[in-house]
mmCIF file of C-alpha atoms in Angstrom:
data_model
loop_
_atom_site.group_PDB
_atom_site.id
_atom_site.type_symbol
_atom_site.label_atom_id
_atom_site.label_comp_id
_atom_site.label_asym_id
_atom_site.label_seq_id
_atom_site.Cartn_x
_atom_site.Cartn_y
_atom_site.Cartn_z
ATOM 1 C CA MET V 25 140.141 112.366 82.911
ATOM 2 C CA THR V 26 138.033 109.681 84.823
ATOM 3 C CA THR V 27 137.806 106.550 82.662
ATOM 4 C CA VAL V 28 134.330 107.228 81.894
ATOM 5 C CA ASP V 29 136.182 109.686 80.038
ATOM 6 C CA HIS V 30 137.314 108.318 78.238
ATOM 7 C CA LEU V 31 135.464 105.777 77.686
ATOM 8 C CA ARG V 32 133.295 107.823 76.178
ATOM 9 C CA GLN V 33 135.919 109.003 73.635
ATOM 10 C CA VAL V 34 136.887 105.921 73.101
ATOM 11 C CA ARG V 35 132.862 105.661 71.790
ATOM 12 C CA LEU V 36 132.823 108.936 69.819
ATOM 13 C CA GLY V 37 136.507 108.028 67.821
ATOM 14 C CA ASN V 38 135.027 105.562 66.509
ATOM 15 C CA LEU V 39 131.420 106.342 65.443
ATOM 16 C CA ARG V 40 132.816 108.860 63.967
ATOM 17 C CA THR V 41 135.191 106.536 62.295
ATOM 18 C CA VAL V 42 132.018 104.209 61.119
ATOM 19 C CA LEU V 43 130.478 107.558 60.227
ATOM 20 C CA LEU V 44 134.036 108.324 57.144
ATOM 21 C CA ALA V 45 133.367 105.118 56.176
ATOM 22 C CA LEU V 46 129.737 105.997 56.252
ATOM 23 C CA VAL V 47 129.953 109.539 53.756
ATOM 24 C CA ASP V 48 133.195 107.354 51.810
ATOM 25 C CA ARG V 49 129.716 104.565 50.724
ATOM 26 C CA PRO V 50 127.126 102.342 52.301
ATOM 27 C CA GLY V 51 128.233 98.805 53.612
ATOM 28 C CA SER V 52 127.311 95.865 55.958
ATOM 29 C CA ARG V 53 128.328 94.981 59.512
ATOM 30 C CA ALA V 54 130.820 92.872 57.749
ATOM 31 C CA ASP V 55 132.575 95.930 55.580
ATOM 32 C CA LEU V 56 132.006 98.315 57.869
ATOM 33 C CA ALA V 57 134.248 96.065 60.318
ATOM 34 C CA ALA V 58 136.589 94.867 57.246
ATOM 35 C CA ARG V 59 136.808 98.878 56.176
ATOM 36 C CA THR V 60 137.240 100.494 59.833
ATOM 37 C CA GLY V 61 139.367 97.544 61.868
ATOM 38 C CA LEU V 62 136.521 97.443 64.550
ATOM 39 C CA THR V 63 134.822 93.711 65.832
ATOM 40 C CA LYS V 64 131.219 93.732 64.052
ATOM 41 C CA ALA V 65 129.952 93.592 67.929
ATOM 42 C CA THR V 66 130.973 96.825 68.193
ATOM 43 C CA LEU V 67 129.817 98.331 65.319
ATOM 44 C CA SER V 68 126.625 96.501 65.792
ATOM 45 C CA ASN V 69 126.667 98.963 69.677
ATOM 46 C CA LEU V 70 127.747 102.135 67.180
ATOM 47 C CA THR V 71 124.775 101.658 65.083
ATOM 48 C CA GLU V 72 122.071 100.892 66.681
ATOM 49 C CA PRO V 73 121.439 104.442 67.984
ATOM 50 C CA LEU V 74 121.670 105.568 64.869
ATOM 51 C CA LEU V 75 119.423 103.871 63.329
ATOM 52 C CA ALA V 76 116.410 104.581 66.709
ATOM 53 C CA ASN V 77 117.762 107.634 65.613
ATOM 54 C CA GLY V 78 116.521 107.878 61.888
ATOM 55 C CA ILE V 79 120.157 109.145 61.018
ATOM 56 C CA LEU V 80 121.438 105.544 59.413
ATOM 57 C CA ILE V 81 118.272 102.947 57.690
ATOM 58 C CA GLU V 82 119.320 100.053 56.951
ATOM 59 C CA ASP V 83 118.678 98.250 53.703
ATOM 60 C CA ALA V 84 116.789 94.453 52.639
ATOM 61 C CA ALA V 85 119.071 91.160 52.596
ATOM 62 C CA THR V 86 121.043 91.288 49.421
ATOM 63 C CA LEU V 87 123.109 87.519 48.692
ATOM 64 C CA ALA V 88 126.203 88.957 47.419
ATOM 65 C CA GLY V 89 128.433 85.395 47.022
ATOM 66 C CA MET V 90 129.124 82.957 48.827
ATOM 67 C CA GLY V 91 127.395 83.698 52.902
ATOM 68 C CA ARG V 92 125.135 84.935 54.847
ATOM 69 C CA PRO V 93 123.264 87.204 53.371
ATOM 70 C CA SER V 94 124.864 90.863 54.270
ATOM 71 C CA LYS V 95 121.881 93.977 55.040
ATOM 72 C CA PRO V 96 123.466 96.958 53.548
ATOM 73 C CA LEU V 97 124.078 100.310 56.236
ATOM 74 C CA ARG V 98 123.501 104.426 54.238
ATOM 75 C CA PHE V 99 121.915 107.729 56.056
ATOM 76 C CA HIS V 100 118.487 107.544 56.067
ATOM 77 C CA PRO V 101 116.901 109.451 53.158
ATOM 78 C CA ASP V 102 114.667 111.281 55.233
ATOM 79 C CA GLY V 103 118.071 111.799 57.371
ATOM 80 C CA PRO V 104 119.510 115.348 59.146
ATOM 81 C CA VAL V 105 120.446 118.047 56.982
ATOM 82 C CA ALA V 106 122.623 121.180 57.069
ATOM 83 C CA VAL V 107 121.934 124.089 55.268
ATOM 84 C CA GLY V 108 124.269 126.532 52.940
ATOM 85 C CA ALA V 109 123.595 130.026 52.521
ATOM 86 C CA GLU V 110 125.967 132.557 50.117
ATOM 87 C CA ILE V 111 125.699 136.396 50.726
ATOM 88 C CA ASN V 112 127.998 137.689 47.725
ATOM 89 C CA VAL V 113 128.406 141.199 46.392
ATOM 90 C CA SER V 114 125.953 140.202 43.645
ATOM 91 C CA HIS V 115 123.379 137.328 44.417
ATOM 92 C CA LEU V 116 122.365 135.104 46.955
ATOM 93 C CA ALA V 117 122.197 131.738 46.807
ATOM 94 C CA VAL V 118 121.192 128.558 49.101
ATOM 95 C CA GLU V 119 121.630 124.167 48.974
ATOM 96 C CA THR V 120 120.218 121.578 51.366
ATOM 97 C CA LEU V 121 123.082 118.703 51.760
ATOM 98 C CA GLY V 122 122.310 114.926 52.838
ATOM 99 C CA LEU V 123 125.307 113.824 55.411
ATOM 100 C CA ASP V 124 125.396 111.705 52.497
ATOM 101 C CA GLY V 125 126.729 114.106 50.656
ATOM 102 C CA GLU V 126 123.129 114.062 47.952
ATOM 103 C CA THR V 127 122.149 117.258 47.152
ATOM 104 C CA ILE V 128 118.765 118.263 47.643
ATOM 105 C CA ARG V 129 117.546 121.860 47.653
ATOM 106 C CA ARG V 130 119.632 124.384 45.668
ATOM 107 C CA HIS V 131 118.567 128.023 44.500
ATOM 108 C CA LEU V 132 121.214 130.857 43.434
ATOM 109 C CA VAL V 133 119.020 134.528 42.758
ATOM 110 C CA PRO V 134 120.826 137.133 41.244
ATOM 111 C CA ALA V 135 120.887 140.475 43.792
ATOM 112 C CA ASP V 136 123.085 143.688 43.563
ATOM 113 C CA ILE V 137 123.552 143.756 47.504
ATOM 114 C CA ARG V 138 125.948 146.579 47.391
ATOM 115 C CA ASP V 139 123.646 148.690 48.929
ATOM 116 C CA THR V 140 121.904 146.752 51.200
ATOM 117 C CA THR V 141 121.884 147.073 54.999
ATOM 118 C CA PRO V 142 122.937 143.610 57.419
ATOM 119 C CA ASP V 143 119.328 142.697 57.587
ATOM 120 C CA GLU V 144 117.391 142.905 54.512
ATOM 121 C CA VAL V 145 120.189 140.748 53.745
ATOM 122 C CA LEU V 146 119.910 138.397 57.044
ATOM 123 C CA ASP V 147 115.293 139.093 56.316
ATOM 124 C CA ARG V 148 116.087 137.897 52.708
ATOM 125 C CA VAL V 149 118.780 134.639 53.042
ATOM 126 C CA ALA V 150 115.978 133.609 55.869
ATOM 127 C CA GLU V 151 113.013 133.729 53.905
ATOM 128 C CA LEU V 152 115.999 131.516 50.794
ATOM 129 C CA VAL V 153 116.987 129.492 53.754
ATOM 130 C CA ARG V 154 112.384 128.260 54.609
ATOM 131 C CA GLU V 155 111.570 127.874 50.916
ATOM 132 C CA ILE V 156 114.036 124.987 50.560
ATOM 133 C CA THR V 157 114.475 123.877 53.594
ATOM 134 C CA PRO V 158 112.320 120.064 54.065
ATOM 135 C CA GLU V 159 110.876 118.884 56.785
ATOM 136 C CA ARG V 160 113.678 117.338 58.091
ATOM 137 C CA PRO V 161 116.061 117.775 61.349
ATOM 138 C CA LEU V 162 118.419 120.162 60.115
ATOM 139 C CA LEU V 163 122.180 120.404 61.367
ATOM 140 C CA GLY V 164 122.644 123.601 60.791
ATOM 141 C CA VAL V 165 123.709 126.668 58.989
ATOM 142 C CA GLY V 166 127.098 127.524 57.257
ATOM 143 C CA LEU V 167 127.127 131.186 56.432
ATOM 144 C CA ALA V 168 129.916 132.708 53.022
ATOM 145 C CA VAL V 169 130.834 135.844 52.785
ATOM 146 C CA PRO V 170 133.111 137.563 50.461
ATOM 147 C CA GLY V 171 135.615 138.984 53.333
ATOM 148 C CA VAL V 172 137.924 137.706 56.812
ATOM 149 C CA VAL V 173 135.777 136.790 58.714
ATOM 150 C CA HIS V 174 136.004 136.711 62.919
ATOM 151 C CA ASP V 175 133.522 135.426 66.091
ATOM 152 C CA GLY V 176 130.311 135.238 63.334
ATOM 153 C CA VAL V 177 131.292 138.546 62.522
ATOM 154 C CA LEU V 178 132.752 140.072 58.347
ATOM 155 C CA VAL V 179 135.200 142.131 59.914
ATOM 156 C CA ARG V 180 136.615 142.941 56.267
ATOM 157 C CA ALA V 181 134.360 143.321 53.080
ATOM 158 C CA PRO V 182 136.088 145.353 50.127
ATOM 159 C CA ASN V 183 133.082 145.044 48.689
ATOM 160 C CA LEU V 184 130.561 145.276 51.028
ATOM 161 C CA PRO V 185 130.943 147.690 52.900
ATOM 162 C CA LYS V 186 127.908 148.008 54.427
ATOM 163 C CA LEU V 187 128.022 144.172 55.728
ATOM 164 C CA VAL V 188 131.208 145.001 57.634
ATOM 165 C CA GLY V 189 131.305 144.653 61.672
ATOM 166 C CA ALA V 190 127.464 142.658 61.077
ATOM 167 C CA SER V 191 126.540 140.148 63.207
ATOM 168 C CA LEU V 192 126.096 138.656 60.680
ATOM 169 C CA ALA V 193 125.227 134.530 62.529
ATOM 170 C CA GLY V 194 123.941 135.932 64.442
ATOM 171 C CA GLY V 195 121.428 138.296 63.039
ATOM 172 C CA LEU V 196 120.496 134.981 61.128
ATOM 173 C CA ALA V 197 120.997 132.742 63.648
ATOM 174 C CA ARG V 198 118.059 134.013 65.526
ATOM 175 C CA ARG V 199 115.505 134.739 62.677
ATOM 176 C CA LEU V 200 115.981 130.955 61.400
ATOM 177 C CA ASP V 201 116.434 129.511 64.648
ATOM 178 C CA LEU V 202 119.138 127.763 64.357
ATOM 179 C CA ASP V 203 123.518 127.204 64.676
ATOM 180 C CA VAL V 204 124.770 129.499 62.336
ATOM 181 C CA GLU V 205 128.889 129.037 61.084
ATOM 182 C CA LEU V 206 130.298 132.318 59.759
ATOM 183 C CA ASP V 207 133.186 131.723 56.946
ATOM 184 C CA ASN V 208 134.894 133.397 53.884
ATOM 185 C CA GLU V 209 133.778 132.419 50.402
ATOM 186 C CA ALA V 210 136.798 131.959 49.069
ATOM 187 C CA ASN V 211 137.587 128.630 51.589
ATOM 188 C CA LEU V 212 133.935 127.191 51.970
ATOM 189 C CA ALA V 213 134.233 127.009 47.876
ATOM 190 C CA ALA V 214 137.356 124.685 48.007
ATOM 191 C CA LEU V 215 135.753 122.833 51.450
ATOM 192 C CA ALA V 216 133.374 121.425 48.516
ATOM 193 C CA HIS V 217 135.891 120.278 46.352
ATOM 194 C CA LEU V 218 137.235 117.956 49.765
ATOM 195 C CA TRP V 219 134.457 117.185 50.932
ATOM 196 C CA PRO V 220 132.695 114.476 51.327
ATOM 197 C CA ARG V 221 134.798 114.094 47.543
ATOM 198 C CA HIS V 222 138.065 114.511 46.919
ATOM 199 C CA LEU V 223 137.525 115.984 43.890
ATOM 200 C CA ALA V 224 141.078 118.243 43.358
ATOM 201 C CA GLY V 225 143.486 115.927 45.016
ATOM 202 C CA GLU V 226 145.122 116.949 48.786
ATOM 203 C CA ASP V 227 146.672 120.335 46.694
ATOM 204 C CA PHE V 228 145.796 122.808 44.845
ATOM 205 C CA VAL V 229 144.056 126.983 45.486
ATOM 206 C CA HIS V 230 140.470 126.875 43.974
ATOM 207 C CA VAL V 231 139.505 130.551 41.759
ATOM 208 C CA SER V 232 136.552 132.140 41.187
ATOM 209 C CA ALA V 233 135.070 135.208 40.481
ATOM 210 C CA ASP V 234 132.663 137.596 41.152
ATOM 211 C CA VAL V 235 133.444 141.536 41.383
ATOM 212 C CA GLY V 236 136.061 140.158 43.712
ATOM 213 C CA ILE V 237 137.806 137.653 43.237
ATOM 214 C CA GLY V 238 139.021 135.003 45.510
ATOM 215 C CA ALA V 239 141.271 132.152 46.317
ATOM 216 C CA GLY V 240 140.718 129.431 48.578
ATOM 217 C CA VAL V 241 144.716 127.959 48.797
ATOM 218 C CA VAL V 242 144.877 123.769 50.375
ATOM 219 C CA LEU V 243 147.607 121.756 50.580
ATOM 220 C CA GLY V 244 147.478 118.328 52.751
ATOM 221 C CA GLY V 245 143.725 117.888 52.321
ATOM 222 C CA GLU V 246 143.218 121.450 54.195
ATOM 223 C CA VAL V 247 141.931 124.646 53.819
ATOM 224 C CA TYR V 248 144.985 126.436 54.829
ATOM 225 C CA ARG V 249 143.542 130.029 56.624
ATOM 226 C CA GLY V 250 146.721 132.207 57.566
ATOM 227 C CA ALA V 251 147.769 133.313 61.379
ATOM 228 C CA SER V 252 144.179 136.644 60.852
ATOM 229 C CA GLY V 253 142.233 134.326 57.770
ATOM 230 C CA PHE V 254 143.735 136.109 55.085
ATOM 231 C CA ALA V 255 145.529 133.223 52.962
ATOM 232 C CA GLY V 256 144.162 133.622 49.701
ATOM 233 C CA GLU V 257 142.971 137.170 49.271
ATOM 234 C CA LEU V 258 144.501 137.120 45.867
ATOM 235 C CA GLY V 259 141.931 139.688 44.474
ATOM 236 C CA HIS V 260 144.683 141.724 45.938
ATOM 237 C CA VAL V 261 147.885 140.949 45.429
ATOM 238 C CA VAL V 262 149.114 143.799 43.740
ATOM 239 C CA ILE V 263 150.380 143.567 39.457
ATOM 240 C CA GLU V 264 150.757 146.901 38.326
ATOM 241 C CA ARG V 265 152.638 149.309 41.270
ATOM 242 C CA ASN V 266 150.490 152.092 39.740
ATOM 243 C CA GLY V 267 147.222 150.298 38.068
ATOM 244 C CA VAL V 268 143.408 151.230 38.889
ATOM 245 C CA ARG V 269 142.831 151.968 42.364
ATOM 246 C CA CYS V 270 140.858 149.284 43.807
ATOM 247 C CA THR V 271 138.111 149.690 46.684
ATOM 248 C CA CYS V 272 140.581 147.910 49.524
ATOM 249 C CA GLY V 273 142.308 151.364 49.427
ATOM 250 C CA SER V 274 145.509 150.093 47.375
ATOM 251 C CA ARG V 275 146.555 149.847 43.692
ATOM 252 C CA GLY V 276 146.681 147.640 40.912
ATOM 253 C CA CYS V 277 145.022 144.843 42.639
ATOM 254 C CA VAL V 278 144.292 141.368 40.442
ATOM 255 C CA GLU V 279 140.612 142.075 41.090
ATOM 256 C CA ARG V 280 140.448 145.310 38.987
ATOM 257 C CA TYR V 281 141.826 143.472 36.777
ATOM 258 C CA ALA V 282 140.748 139.745 36.309
ATOM 259 C CA GLY V 283 136.257 140.577 37.989
ATOM 260 C CA LEU V 284 133.315 139.762 35.964
ATOM 261 C CA ASP V 285 132.210 143.266 36.677
ATOM 262 C CA VAL V 286 135.210 144.559 34.289
ATOM 263 C CA ILE V 287 135.232 141.756 32.229
ATOM 264 C CA LEU V 288 131.773 142.415 31.594
ATOM 265 C CA GLU V 289 132.200 145.724 31.476
ATOM 266 C CA GLN V 290 134.864 146.268 29.364
ATOM 267 C CA ALA V 291 132.712 143.151 26.714
ATOM 268 C CA GLY V 292 129.901 145.724 26.454
ATOM 269 C CA ARG V 293 127.672 142.881 28.812
ATOM 270 C CA ARG V 294 125.734 143.176 31.244
ATOM 271 C CA HIS V 295 125.709 139.737 32.331
ATOM 272 C CA LEU V 296 127.522 136.308 32.441
ATOM 273 C CA ASP V 297 124.822 134.460 30.556
ATOM 274 C CA SER V 298 125.268 136.961 27.463
ATOM 275 C CA LEU V 299 129.149 137.192 27.707
ATOM 276 C CA ALA V 300 129.097 133.019 27.299
ATOM 277 C CA LYS V 301 127.388 133.464 24.458
ATOM 278 C CA ALA V 302 128.841 136.639 23.230
ATOM 279 C CA LEU V 303 132.534 134.305 23.365
ATOM 280 C CA LYS V 304 130.509 131.160 21.930
ATOM 281 C CA ALA V 305 129.338 133.622 18.415
ATOM 282 C CA GLY V 306 132.939 135.031 18.235
ATOM 283 C CA ASP V 307 132.425 137.962 19.375
ATOM 284 C CA PRO V 308 135.696 139.865 18.830
ATOM 285 C CA LYS V 309 135.205 142.050 21.801
ATOM 286 C CA ALA V 310 134.259 139.796 23.999
ATOM 287 C CA LEU V 311 137.675 137.522 23.842
ATOM 288 C CA LYS V 312 139.447 140.186 24.343
ATOM 289 C CA ALA V 313 137.772 140.973 27.401
ATOM 290 C CA VAL V 314 137.803 137.785 28.563
ATOM 291 C CA ARG V 315 141.635 136.996 27.349
ATOM 292 C CA ASP V 316 143.343 140.497 28.888
ATOM 293 C CA ALA V 317 141.334 139.115 32.211
ATOM 294 C CA GLY V 318 142.788 135.663 31.373
ATOM 295 C CA GLU V 319 146.659 137.104 31.353
ATOM 296 C CA ALA V 320 146.214 139.191 34.910
ATOM 297 C CA LEU V 321 144.893 136.724 36.216
ATOM 298 C CA GLY V 322 147.381 134.215 35.628
ATOM 299 C CA VAL V 323 150.745 136.943 36.989
ATOM 300 C CA GLY V 324 148.648 136.725 40.641
ATOM 301 C CA LEU V 325 148.438 133.231 40.179
ATOM 302 C CA ALA V 326 151.710 132.591 39.111
ATOM 303 C CA THR V 327 152.511 134.517 42.797
ATOM 304 C CA LEU V 328 151.026 132.117 44.215
ATOM 305 C CA MET V 329 152.650 128.997 42.409
ATOM 306 C CA ASN V 330 155.841 130.472 43.000
ATOM 307 C CA LEU V 331 154.765 131.094 46.718
ATOM 308 C CA PHE V 332 153.361 127.651 47.936
ATOM 309 C CA ASP V 333 153.968 125.831 44.860
ATOM 310 C CA VAL V 334 150.453 123.306 44.427
ATOM 311 C CA PRO V 335 150.205 121.039 41.159
ATOM 312 C CA ALA V 336 146.611 122.086 40.584
ATOM 313 C CA VAL V 337 144.871 125.704 40.286
ATOM 314 C CA VAL V 338 140.833 124.803 39.916
ATOM 315 C CA LEU V 339 139.180 127.640 38.637
ATOM 316 C CA GLY V 340 135.767 128.027 40.335
ATOM 317 C CA GLY V 341 131.689 130.425 39.941
ATOM 318 C CA SER V 342 133.001 131.914 37.011
ATOM 319 C CA TYR V 343 135.572 131.982 35.167
ATOM 320 C CA ALA V 344 134.419 127.526 35.267
ATOM 321 C CA VAL V 345 132.135 128.961 32.804
ATOM 322 C CA LEU V 346 135.229 131.146 30.802
ATOM 323 C CA HIS V 347 137.624 128.684 31.590
ATOM 324 C CA GLU V 348 137.334 127.629 27.880
ATOM 325 C CA HIS V 349 138.369 131.535 26.373
ATOM 326 C CA LEU V 350 139.772 131.948 29.529
ATOM 327 C CA SER V 351 142.065 129.447 30.253
ATOM 328 C CA VAL V 352 144.597 129.982 27.089
ATOM 329 C CA ALA V 353 146.122 133.293 28.403
ATOM 330 C CA VAL V 354 145.676 132.030 32.168
ATOM 331 C CA GLN V 355 148.467 129.169 31.079
ATOM 332 C CA SER V 356 150.659 131.197 28.567
ATOM 333 C CA GLU V 357 151.277 133.688 31.749
ATOM 334 C CA MET V 358 151.781 131.266 34.443
ATOM 335 C CA ASP V 359 154.138 128.747 32.431
ATOM 336 C CA SER V 360 155.981 131.950 32.136
ATOM 337 C CA ARG V 361 156.283 133.246 35.314
ATOM 338 C CA VAL V 362 156.358 130.184 37.256
ATOM 339 C CA LEU V 363 159.708 129.076 38.189
ATOM 340 C CA ALA V 364 158.624 125.143 37.734
ATOM 341 C CA GLY V 365 156.681 126.019 35.727
ATOM 342 C CA GLY V 366 159.796 124.056 33.118
ATOM 343 C CA GLU V 367 160.005 120.796 34.308
ATOM 344 C CA ARG V 368 156.118 120.679 35.253
ATOM 345 C CA HIS V 369 153.080 122.094 34.492
ATOM 346 C CA THR V 370 150.435 123.371 36.564
ATOM 347 C CA ARG V 371 147.488 121.433 35.463
ATOM 348 C CA LEU V 372 144.607 124.540 35.505
ATOM 349 C CA VAL V 373 140.892 122.150 35.368
ATOM 350 C CA ALA V 374 137.433 123.327 35.310
ATOM 351 C CA SER V 375 135.204 122.989 38.980
ATOM 352 C CA PRO V 376 132.356 120.656 38.195
ATOM 353 C CA LEU V 377 130.700 122.483 40.255
ATOM 354 C CA GLY V 378 130.717 125.784 38.855
ATOM 355 C CA GLU V 379 128.219 127.976 41.097
ATOM 356 C CA PHE V 380 127.459 126.818 43.346
ATOM 357 C CA ALA V 381 130.495 125.035 44.615
ATOM 358 C CA VAL V 382 131.178 128.760 47.963
ATOM 359 C CA VAL V 383 126.727 127.044 48.958
ATOM 360 C CA ARG V 384 127.705 123.992 48.507
ATOM 361 C CA GLY V 385 130.990 124.295 50.657
ATOM 362 C CA ALA V 386 128.573 126.104 53.467
ATOM 363 C CA ALA V 387 126.935 123.483 53.158
ATOM 364 C CA GLY V 388 129.873 120.553 53.437
ATOM 365 C CA LEU V 389 131.039 123.114 56.882
ATOM 366 C CA ILE V 390 127.568 121.396 59.095
ATOM 367 C CA THR V 391 127.715 117.670 58.094
ATOM 368 C CA ARG V 392 131.685 117.599 57.976
ATOM 369 C CA ARG V 393 131.376 119.518 61.666
ATOM 370 C CA ALA V 394 128.430 116.172 62.107
ATOM 371 C CA VAL V 395 130.177 113.507 61.736
ATOM 372 C CA GLN V 396 133.397 114.172 62.895
ATOM 373 C CA GLN V 397 131.597 115.184 66.134
ATOM 374 C CA PRO V 398 128.779 113.238 66.224
ATOM 375 C CA GLU V 399 127.535 113.696 69.293
ATOM 376 C CA ARG V 400 125.588 116.557 67.619
ATOM 377 C CA LEU V 401 123.797 114.244 65.465
ATOM 378 C CA PHE V 402 121.974 113.573 69.403
ATOM 379 C CA ALA V 403 121.397 116.651 70.355
#
């Protein structure tokens, strides 16, 4: 590495440090110097291009205590944004997110995608993205799908077989003329609880359900993906050896007992909102359907807890909506099956992000990339 290359890497590292500090909270140059360990001269040198390019803005001087007035720096309210998009079995969702982690716009549309072609799906997603995109610089698109991905292609998705093999990232990129990064929806939902704020600690499992069930495993503050990207496939953990046939080809998978479509069918309801109202009214059929699902989910989660020994499980998506009625049965099964259960209980909490965790994580994938690779902000 030449001296010039070395200096460039040092500058990018310092720039990354400053941006991460501002993601945490705004601050004056003096405050940022104290928080990052950089000198005020270095900070001024780093922040001037960010100000000139509309990435940061400097607020009016304020006087706090003794000394000179300070001018807080923060991300520009009209600065670059990232787009998150989600393709799921029963809905499409989109969200725009600023570098400061603030949601600008979001939209979720119910839609049955199972018999839709890749081109039809991508056309609809592109249209939704255009509808919510503000007149601001765009950093790119994070695209979430319920399956295993590799190099921008969905390589396995038991509940969306028509999309398998399609170059979803490339197809959406061509339609929008933007960089698109494809990832698994469960991993992105977990990421939403890590970036830009830690909402559930550094070790947890995030689990949510649509037709299928996805789990994002977080260890040491990072999403654990496994060697081939299959880590966290909770929906296909077998809990009954000769049980109900699953779309993956196996039998007795968790999702055939605790997936949202199964819960709705057993409760005699068509939509989640209707189920929630039935539960609130104390409908016995709805209560039993959710309790049975909770027991099956608890058995599957106990397997994950015995493998990974994390202190918390976050129930997201439809499970967050059903948390009040679902969690008792889930906790009961985990308490009796997790080996560490007698010493300490695994915390079972509802996600504060609910049904938008996946799409927020998809947008967060792009804002985190921009902060960690700041050269992208000037491309």
